[in-house]
Amino acid sequence: MKPTTLLTHLLTTTAASAATLPRALHPTHPRDAPQYRLLHTFSSSAPSSSNAHLLSATNTESTKGGAILTLPSSSSSSNNNTSSARITSVQTTFRIPHAQPPATGPTANNPVGVYAASFWVGIDAAGAAASSSCSGGGAALRAGVDIFWDGTVGGEQTPFAWYQFATAAAAAGQQGQQGSGTGFGQDGFAVAAGDVVRFTLSAGGTGGADGEQVVAVVLAENFGANVSHADVVGRSASGGGGAKPVRSVKQVVTAPAGLCGQQAAWVVEDFPLEGRPDVPVAFANFTSVTFDGAGVALADGSKKGVTEAAVLDVRLQAQGGKLTSCEVVDGQEVKCTRVVGGN
């Protein structure tokens, strides 16, 4: 059976035939509910900024929506990842959406279905954009939040915050290679739907144990549900921006090789479930999400917005075609609205 046929078959099964589904999908009691996790795989390629106008008009299958900013190759040194054009940090703020089943399309309103979506920001993490010849070696870093809806255990489940650092082989999608890091240590990083979170990823640094280089730092901050984006990024009417996080966690990555710093991404993605790598999970309805304060800092101290970023959408024919409508707003926001179908 083709993967697309399998996906449609599994996700349009009705409650009457729920007994034919794998046992893990419908536990007999909420206490037996599986802890779903998404398999954060890497694509083998990514779009360049120059073809942004083509992406919205294509029907090419894609699990990613959002915006990808790639530095021009002429601005960076192929053998020196300390170039002034190198990305040293990327940051974004967004409110974690609620997960719901879509109202229309092949995967709509399955009462025993499992739905999910992932929202993340990354450096060199959206595909093979970074040059493998740079001294960073083509590694990748990203962090974000996954949301879940499981009809068999009452609907919306607790979101899961995560980070991932991958070697060059893993970032290139080579078989058997995986990125390290699935959560934020033993204590984790608690989040809930409706919370405003901010992720800051930094590339490079010094001070690693045993002489290892600090190649990346992830700072995750949760500001709770009773703040706005403007309170966090500093665009409130009162000139604020002094909102304090209710919790935060920092993850330091040490490795022999680091990041090239050629690409930044703000992405909505439909990953597969762990243990089911062949097809993406049914994409949850999240209404919309806005990555605010999107932009990068460069090694020369300058900053760059997302005006030149390539915009792309999730497109999966087995789930109804076009599943997001993404855009860049005012050069500092990436907004993705959940849709089903259309151009």
Tab-separated table of C-alpha atoms in Angstrom:
chain	number	residue	atom	x	y	z
A	1	MET	CA	0.000	0.000	0.000
A	2	LYS	CA	1.405	3.402	-0.917
A	3	PRO	CA	2.229	5.710	2.047
A	4	THR	CA	-0.355	8.295	0.919
A	5	THR	CA	-3.023	5.594	0.673
A	6	LEU	CA	-2.049	4.234	4.084
A	7	LEU	CA	-2.265	7.702	5.622
A	8	THR	CA	-5.728	8.367	4.261
A	9	HIS	CA	-6.910	4.905	5.337
A	10	LEU	CA	-5.678	5.244	8.909
A	11	LEU	CA	-6.839	8.791	9.487
A	12	THR	CA	-10.327	8.564	8.022
A	13	THR	CA	-11.280	5.477	10.008
A	14	THR	CA	-14.504	6.111	11.960
A	15	ALA	CA	-15.279	5.351	15.574
A	16	ALA	CA	-17.269	2.311	14.496
A	17	SER	CA	-14.147	0.684	13.120
A	18	ALA	CA	-11.796	1.901	15.861
A	19	ALA	CA	-11.123	-1.653	16.975
A	20	THR	CA	-9.167	-2.219	13.771
A	21	LEU	CA	-6.680	0.504	14.669
A	22	PRO	CA	-3.392	-0.283	16.419
A	23	ARG	CA	-3.932	-0.710	20.156
A	24	ALA	CA	-1.586	2.181	20.986
A	25	LEU	CA	-4.019	4.576	19.334
A	26	HIS	CA	-6.978	3.866	21.618
A	27	PRO	CA	-6.047	2.984	25.209
A	28	THR	CA	-8.843	1.653	27.382
A	29	HIS	CA	-8.326	4.318	30.066
A	30	PRO	CA	-6.752	7.796	30.090
A	31	ARG	CA	-4.099	6.556	32.521
A	32	ASP	CA	-2.904	4.277	29.742
A	33	ALA	CA	-2.614	7.148	27.258
A	34	PRO	CA	0.543	6.963	25.155
A	35	GLN	CA	3.014	9.827	25.434
A	36	TYR	CA	3.154	10.794	21.789
A	37	ARG	CA	6.336	12.344	20.451
A	38	LEU	CA	7.131	13.562	16.976
A	39	LEU	CA	10.127	12.291	15.031
A	40	HIS	CA	12.068	15.471	14.231
A	41	THR	CA	13.565	14.404	10.932
A	42	PHE	CA	15.623	16.573	8.591
A	43	SER	CA	14.828	17.276	4.952
A	44	SER	CA	17.552	16.840	2.371
A	45	SER	CA	17.026	20.241	0.775
A	46	ALA	CA	15.619	23.695	1.431
A	47	PRO	CA	14.471	26.583	-0.764
A	48	SER	CA	16.616	29.602	-1.455
A	49	SER	CA	15.379	33.145	-1.007
A	50	SER	CA	15.555	33.742	-4.762
A	51	ASN	CA	12.647	31.380	-5.513
A	52	ALA	CA	10.280	32.676	-2.833
A	53	HIS	CA	7.784	33.906	-5.431
A	54	LEU	CA	7.541	30.415	-6.921
A	55	LEU	CA	6.865	28.544	-3.704
A	56	SER	CA	3.336	29.851	-3.174
A	57	ALA	CA	2.296	28.717	-6.648
A	58	THR	CA	3.722	25.216	-6.611
A	59	ASN	CA	1.989	21.960	-5.738
A	60	THR	CA	5.206	20.277	-4.607
A	61	GLU	CA	4.706	18.078	-1.556
A	62	SER	CA	6.184	19.676	1.543
A	63	THR	CA	5.894	19.055	5.278
A	64	LYS	CA	7.152	22.578	6.049
A	65	GLY	CA	5.481	25.976	6.114
A	66	GLY	CA	6.904	29.283	7.254
A	67	ALA	CA	9.936	31.297	6.153
A	68	ILE	CA	13.573	30.426	5.493
A	69	LEU	CA	16.270	33.096	5.299
A	70	THR	CA	19.448	32.021	3.542
A	71	LEU	CA	22.457	34.320	3.394
A	72	PRO	CA	23.760	34.929	-0.148
A	73	SER	CA	26.628	32.586	-0.916
A	74	SER	CA	28.673	35.510	-2.230
A	75	SER	CA	28.607	37.063	1.250
A	76	SER	CA	30.205	34.197	3.103
A	77	SER	CA	33.491	32.411	3.015
A	78	SER	CA	33.221	28.761	2.021
A	79	ASN	CA	36.086	27.835	4.299
A	80	ASN	CA	35.556	30.154	7.262
A	81	ASN	CA	32.426	30.065	9.354
A	82	THR	CA	33.607	33.129	11.304
A	83	SER	CA	32.747	35.356	8.314
A	84	SER	CA	31.071	38.649	9.223
A	85	ALA	CA	28.019	37.432	7.313
A	86	ARG	CA	27.624	34.390	9.554
A	87	ILE	CA	24.418	34.160	11.597
A	88	THR	CA	25.287	34.222	15.288
A	89	SER	CA	21.783	34.166	16.753
A	90	VAL	CA	18.128	33.847	15.845
A	91	GLN	CA	15.139	34.584	18.042
A	92	THR	CA	11.364	34.442	17.918
A	93	THR	CA	8.320	34.814	20.144
A	94	PHE	CA	5.001	33.027	19.584
A	95	ARG	CA	1.871	32.001	21.420
A	96	ILE	CA	1.480	28.215	21.540
A	97	PRO	CA	-1.694	27.394	19.596
A	98	HIS	CA	-4.419	25.021	20.706
A	99	ALA	CA	-4.578	21.721	18.805
A	100	GLN	CA	-7.867	20.683	17.194
A	101	PRO	CA	-8.923	18.335	14.400
A	102	PRO	CA	-9.432	20.096	11.062
A	103	ALA	CA	-13.072	20.761	10.172
A	104	THR	CA	-12.660	19.869	6.480
A	105	GLY	CA	-10.471	17.659	4.325
A	106	PRO	CA	-9.630	13.931	4.305
A	107	THR	CA	-8.470	13.920	7.956
A	108	ALA	CA	-11.337	15.979	9.391
A	109	ASN	CA	-13.157	15.175	12.626
A	110	ASN	CA	-11.821	11.683	13.280
A	111	PRO	CA	-13.017	10.976	16.857
A	112	VAL	CA	-10.298	8.359	17.429
A	113	GLY	CA	-7.613	10.208	15.508
A	114	VAL	CA	-4.260	11.569	16.604
A	115	TYR	CA	-3.376	15.041	15.297
A	116	ALA	CA	-0.219	17.100	15.811
A	117	ALA	CA	1.784	20.075	14.577
A	118	SER	CA	5.250	21.419	15.339
A	119	PHE	CA	6.428	25.037	15.592
A	120	TRP	CA	10.158	25.721	15.629
A	121	VAL	CA	13.002	28.143	14.960
A	122	GLY	CA	16.399	27.018	13.744
A	123	ILE	CA	19.885	27.763	12.459
A	124	ASP	CA	20.959	25.708	9.416
A	125	ALA	CA	18.074	23.353	10.263
A	126	ALA	CA	15.631	23.568	7.358
A	127	GLY	CA	17.651	21.529	4.896
A	128	ALA	CA	21.027	21.256	3.240
A	129	ALA	CA	21.607	24.982	2.842
A	130	ALA	CA	24.827	25.253	4.804
A	131	SER	CA	27.996	24.512	2.901
A	132	SER	CA	29.607	21.274	3.988
A	133	SER	CA	32.976	22.875	3.246
A	134	CYS	CA	32.635	25.512	5.954
A	135	SER	CA	34.610	24.854	9.121
A	136	GLY	CA	31.354	24.398	11.049
A	137	GLY	CA	30.784	21.188	9.137
A	138	GLY	CA	27.101	21.697	8.347
A	139	ALA	CA	25.541	20.936	11.735
A	140	ALA	CA	22.012	22.117	12.612
A	141	LEU	CA	20.218	23.531	15.647
A	142	ARG	CA	16.523	24.083	16.301
A	143	ALA	CA	14.040	24.372	19.151
A	144	GLY	CA	10.283	24.572	19.400
A	145	VAL	CA	6.990	23.172	20.634
A	146	ASP	CA	4.834	20.260	19.443
A	147	ILE	CA	1.059	20.233	20.022
A	148	PHE	CA	-1.188	17.144	20.111
A	149	TRP	CA	-4.860	16.207	19.974
A	150	ASP	CA	-5.948	12.622	20.723
A	151	GLY	CA	-9.650	11.874	20.528
A	152	THR	CA	-9.298	8.638	22.461
A	153	VAL	CA	-8.189	10.386	25.663
A	154	GLY	CA	-10.369	13.476	25.646
A	155	GLY	CA	-8.824	15.670	22.981
A	156	GLU	CA	-6.053	18.221	23.463
A	157	GLN	CA	-2.890	16.990	25.143
A	158	THR	CA	-0.059	18.851	26.893
A	159	PRO	CA	2.350	20.497	24.414
A	160	PHE	CA	5.956	19.308	24.376
A	161	ALA	CA	8.915	21.742	24.226
A	162	TRP	CA	12.144	20.470	22.718
A	163	TYR	CA	15.533	21.344	21.234
A	164	GLN	CA	17.698	19.416	18.791
A	165	PHE	CA	21.332	19.672	17.760
A	166	ALA	CA	22.361	17.541	14.789
A	167	THR	CA	25.676	16.673	13.232
A	168	ALA	CA	26.260	17.344	9.546
A	169	ALA	CA	25.308	13.758	8.659
A	170	ALA	CA	22.003	13.974	10.524
A	171	ALA	CA	21.181	17.412	9.112
A	172	ALA	CA	21.788	16.062	5.614
A	173	GLY	CA	19.250	13.316	6.267
A	174	GLN	CA	21.719	10.443	6.037
A	175	GLN	CA	20.253	7.105	7.045
A	176	GLY	CA	20.907	6.074	10.619
A	177	GLN	CA	21.942	9.552	11.720
A	178	GLN	CA	19.924	11.384	14.376
A	179	GLY	CA	20.132	14.714	16.119
A	180	SER	CA	20.776	14.832	19.847
A	181	GLY	CA	18.399	16.305	22.389
A	182	THR	CA	14.658	15.742	22.607
A	183	GLY	CA	13.775	17.788	25.672
A	184	PHE	CA	15.329	20.197	28.142
A	185	GLY	CA	16.940	17.887	30.657
A	186	GLN	CA	15.484	16.074	33.640
A	187	ASP	CA	13.251	18.930	34.742
A	188	GLY	CA	12.064	19.727	31.225
A	189	PHE	CA	10.493	23.012	30.178
A	190	ALA	CA	6.801	23.156	31.083
A	191	VAL	CA	4.491	24.853	28.582
A	192	ALA	CA	0.746	24.949	27.931
A	193	ALA	CA	-1.438	25.927	25.001
A	194	GLY	CA	-1.940	29.688	25.125
A	195	ASP	CA	1.463	30.439	26.683
A	196	VAL	CA	3.724	33.002	25.004
A	197	VAL	CA	7.200	31.522	24.583
A	198	ARG	CA	10.467	32.909	23.273
A	199	PHE	CA	13.338	30.878	21.875
A	200	THR	CA	16.818	32.340	21.377
A	201	LEU	CA	19.419	30.226	19.574
A	202	SER	CA	23.062	31.313	19.582
A	203	ALA	CA	25.866	29.841	17.507
A	204	GLY	CA	29.471	29.679	18.623
A	205	GLY	CA	31.159	30.512	21.885
A	206	THR	CA	33.878	29.260	24.204
A	207	GLY	CA	34.228	27.676	27.615
A	208	GLY	CA	33.278	24.051	27.002
A	209	ALA	CA	34.473	21.360	29.388
A	210	ASP	CA	37.676	19.482	28.536
A	211	GLY	CA	38.528	21.980	25.836
A	212	GLU	CA	35.448	21.310	23.759
A	213	GLN	CA	34.004	24.283	21.942
A	214	VAL	CA	30.574	25.580	22.904
A	215	VAL	CA	28.956	25.430	19.481
A	216	ALA	CA	25.409	26.418	20.415
A	217	VAL	CA	23.237	27.763	23.215
A	218	VAL	CA	19.441	27.471	23.417
A	219	LEU	CA	17.504	29.775	25.735
A	220	ALA	CA	13.812	28.926	26.157
A	221	GLU	CA	11.528	31.313	28.057
A	222	ASN	CA	7.850	30.955	28.995
A	223	PHE	CA	5.974	34.196	29.767
A	224	GLY	CA	2.625	32.543	30.536
A	225	ALA	CA	-0.741	33.203	28.956
A	226	ASN	CA	-1.490	36.672	30.360
A	227	VAL	CA	0.919	38.639	28.175
A	228	SER	CA	0.946	39.718	24.535
A	229	HIS	CA	3.666	39.429	21.920
A	230	ALA	CA	4.147	43.190	22.230
A	231	ASP	CA	4.811	42.890	25.972
A	232	VAL	CA	7.676	40.522	25.197
A	233	VAL	CA	9.236	42.001	22.045
A	234	GLY	CA	8.823	45.642	23.082
A	235	ARG	CA	6.147	47.002	20.772
A	236	SER	CA	3.361	47.653	23.280
A	237	ALA	CA	1.615	51.044	23.299
A	238	SER	CA	3.385	51.927	26.525
A	239	GLY	CA	6.747	51.155	24.984
A	240	GLY	CA	7.030	48.013	27.076
A	241	GLY	CA	8.963	44.893	26.421
A	242	GLY	CA	9.888	44.321	30.008
A	243	ALA	CA	7.770	41.215	30.505
A	244	LYS	CA	9.526	38.705	32.718
A	245	PRO	CA	9.428	34.959	32.035
A	246	VAL	CA	7.674	32.760	34.567
A	247	ARG	CA	10.209	30.047	33.795
A	248	SER	CA	13.247	29.608	31.580
A	249	VAL	CA	15.873	27.042	30.757
A	250	LYS	CA	19.235	27.214	29.014
A	251	GLN	CA	20.799	24.342	27.102
A	252	VAL	CA	24.491	24.479	26.158
A	253	VAL	CA	25.743	22.237	23.350
A	254	THR	CA	29.395	21.223	23.085
A	255	ALA	CA	30.662	19.330	20.067
A	256	PRO	CA	33.778	18.992	17.899
A	257	ALA	CA	32.144	20.938	15.045
A	258	GLY	CA	29.573	23.690	15.041
A	259	LEU	CA	27.212	25.613	12.800
A	260	CYS	CA	27.901	27.283	9.474
A	261	GLY	CA	25.407	30.032	10.266
A	262	GLN	CA	24.151	30.457	6.707
A	263	GLN	CA	20.428	29.882	7.233
A	264	ALA	CA	17.658	30.738	9.700
A	265	ALA	CA	14.141	29.325	9.711
A	266	TRP	CA	10.751	29.920	11.360
A	267	VAL	CA	8.742	26.823	10.603
A	268	VAL	CA	5.414	25.051	11.058
A	269	GLU	CA	5.968	21.372	10.282
A	270	ASP	CA	4.072	18.106	10.050
A	271	PHE	CA	6.500	15.463	11.323
A	272	PRO	CA	5.815	11.715	11.588
A	273	LEU	CA	5.078	10.164	14.955
A	274	GLU	CA	7.974	8.343	16.602
A	275	GLY	CA	7.709	4.691	15.639
A	276	ARG	CA	5.825	5.569	12.438
A	277	PRO	CA	8.443	7.230	10.237
A	278	ASP	CA	6.834	6.519	6.861
A	279	VAL	CA	4.114	9.198	6.801
A	280	PRO	CA	3.435	12.505	8.568
A	281	VAL	CA	0.864	12.420	11.369
A	282	ALA	CA	-2.526	14.002	10.619
A	283	PHE	CA	-1.840	17.742	10.705
A	284	ALA	CA	-3.684	19.465	13.559
A	285	ASN	CA	-5.848	22.539	13.109
A	286	PHE	CA	-4.138	25.364	15.024
A	287	THR	CA	-6.045	28.299	13.432
A	288	SER	CA	-2.906	30.452	13.085
A	289	VAL	CA	0.494	31.127	14.596
A	290	THR	CA	2.709	34.216	14.367
A	291	PHE	CA	6.468	34.068	14.860
A	292	ASP	CA	7.103	37.597	16.152
A	293	GLY	CA	10.456	39.340	16.458
A	294	ALA	CA	11.767	37.191	13.608
A	295	GLY	CA	15.236	38.125	12.433
A	296	VAL	CA	18.895	37.301	12.873
A	297	ALA	CA	22.044	38.818	14.343
A	298	LEU	CA	25.234	38.587	12.295
A	299	ALA	CA	28.846	38.218	13.360
A	300	ASP	CA	29.611	41.861	12.460
A	301	GLY	CA	27.019	43.063	14.979
A	302	SER	CA	24.342	43.938	12.418
A	303	LYS	CA	20.803	42.594	12.330
A	304	LYS	CA	18.714	41.347	9.441
A	305	GLY	CA	14.937	40.950	9.169
A	306	VAL	CA	12.962	38.404	7.199
A	307	THR	CA	11.898	40.551	4.235
A	308	GLU	CA	14.128	38.519	1.907
A	309	ALA	CA	13.126	35.142	3.332
A	310	ALA	CA	11.606	32.449	1.146
A	311	VAL	CA	8.007	31.718	2.163
A	312	LEU	CA	6.629	28.195	1.835
A	313	ASP	CA	3.560	26.193	2.839
A	314	VAL	CA	2.761	22.695	4.051
A	315	ARG	CA	1.338	20.789	1.061
A	316	LEU	CA	0.278	17.149	1.446
A	317	GLN	CA	-2.156	15.807	-1.112
A	318	ALA	CA	-3.233	12.907	1.113
A	319	GLN	CA	-4.441	15.433	3.693
A	320	GLY	CA	-6.165	17.865	1.337
A	321	GLY	CA	-3.409	19.680	-0.565
A	322	LYS	CA	-2.323	23.053	0.748
A	323	LEU	CA	-2.500	23.027	4.561
A	324	THR	CA	-1.019	26.424	5.506
A	325	SER	CA	-1.065	29.951	4.139
A	326	CYS	CA	2.122	31.653	5.319
A	327	GLU	CA	3.380	35.199	4.840
A	328	VAL	CA	6.019	37.632	6.059
A	329	VAL	CA	4.521	40.721	7.744
A	330	ASP	CA	6.449	44.006	8.081
A	331	GLY	CA	9.761	42.210	7.762
A	332	GLN	CA	9.656	41.036	11.366
A	333	GLU	CA	6.801	38.543	11.616
A	334	VAL	CA	6.095	35.199	9.974
A	335	LYS	CA	2.404	34.294	10.115
A	336	CYS	CA	0.949	30.924	9.122
A	337	THR	CA	-2.798	30.297	8.937
A	338	ARG	CA	-4.181	26.756	8.839
A	339	VAL	CA	-6.147	26.033	5.658
A	340	VAL	CA	-7.269	23.031	3.622
A	341	GLY	CA	-6.904	23.199	-0.152
A	342	GLY	CA	-6.481	26.203	-2.425
A	343	ASN	CA	-3.518	27.475	-4.411
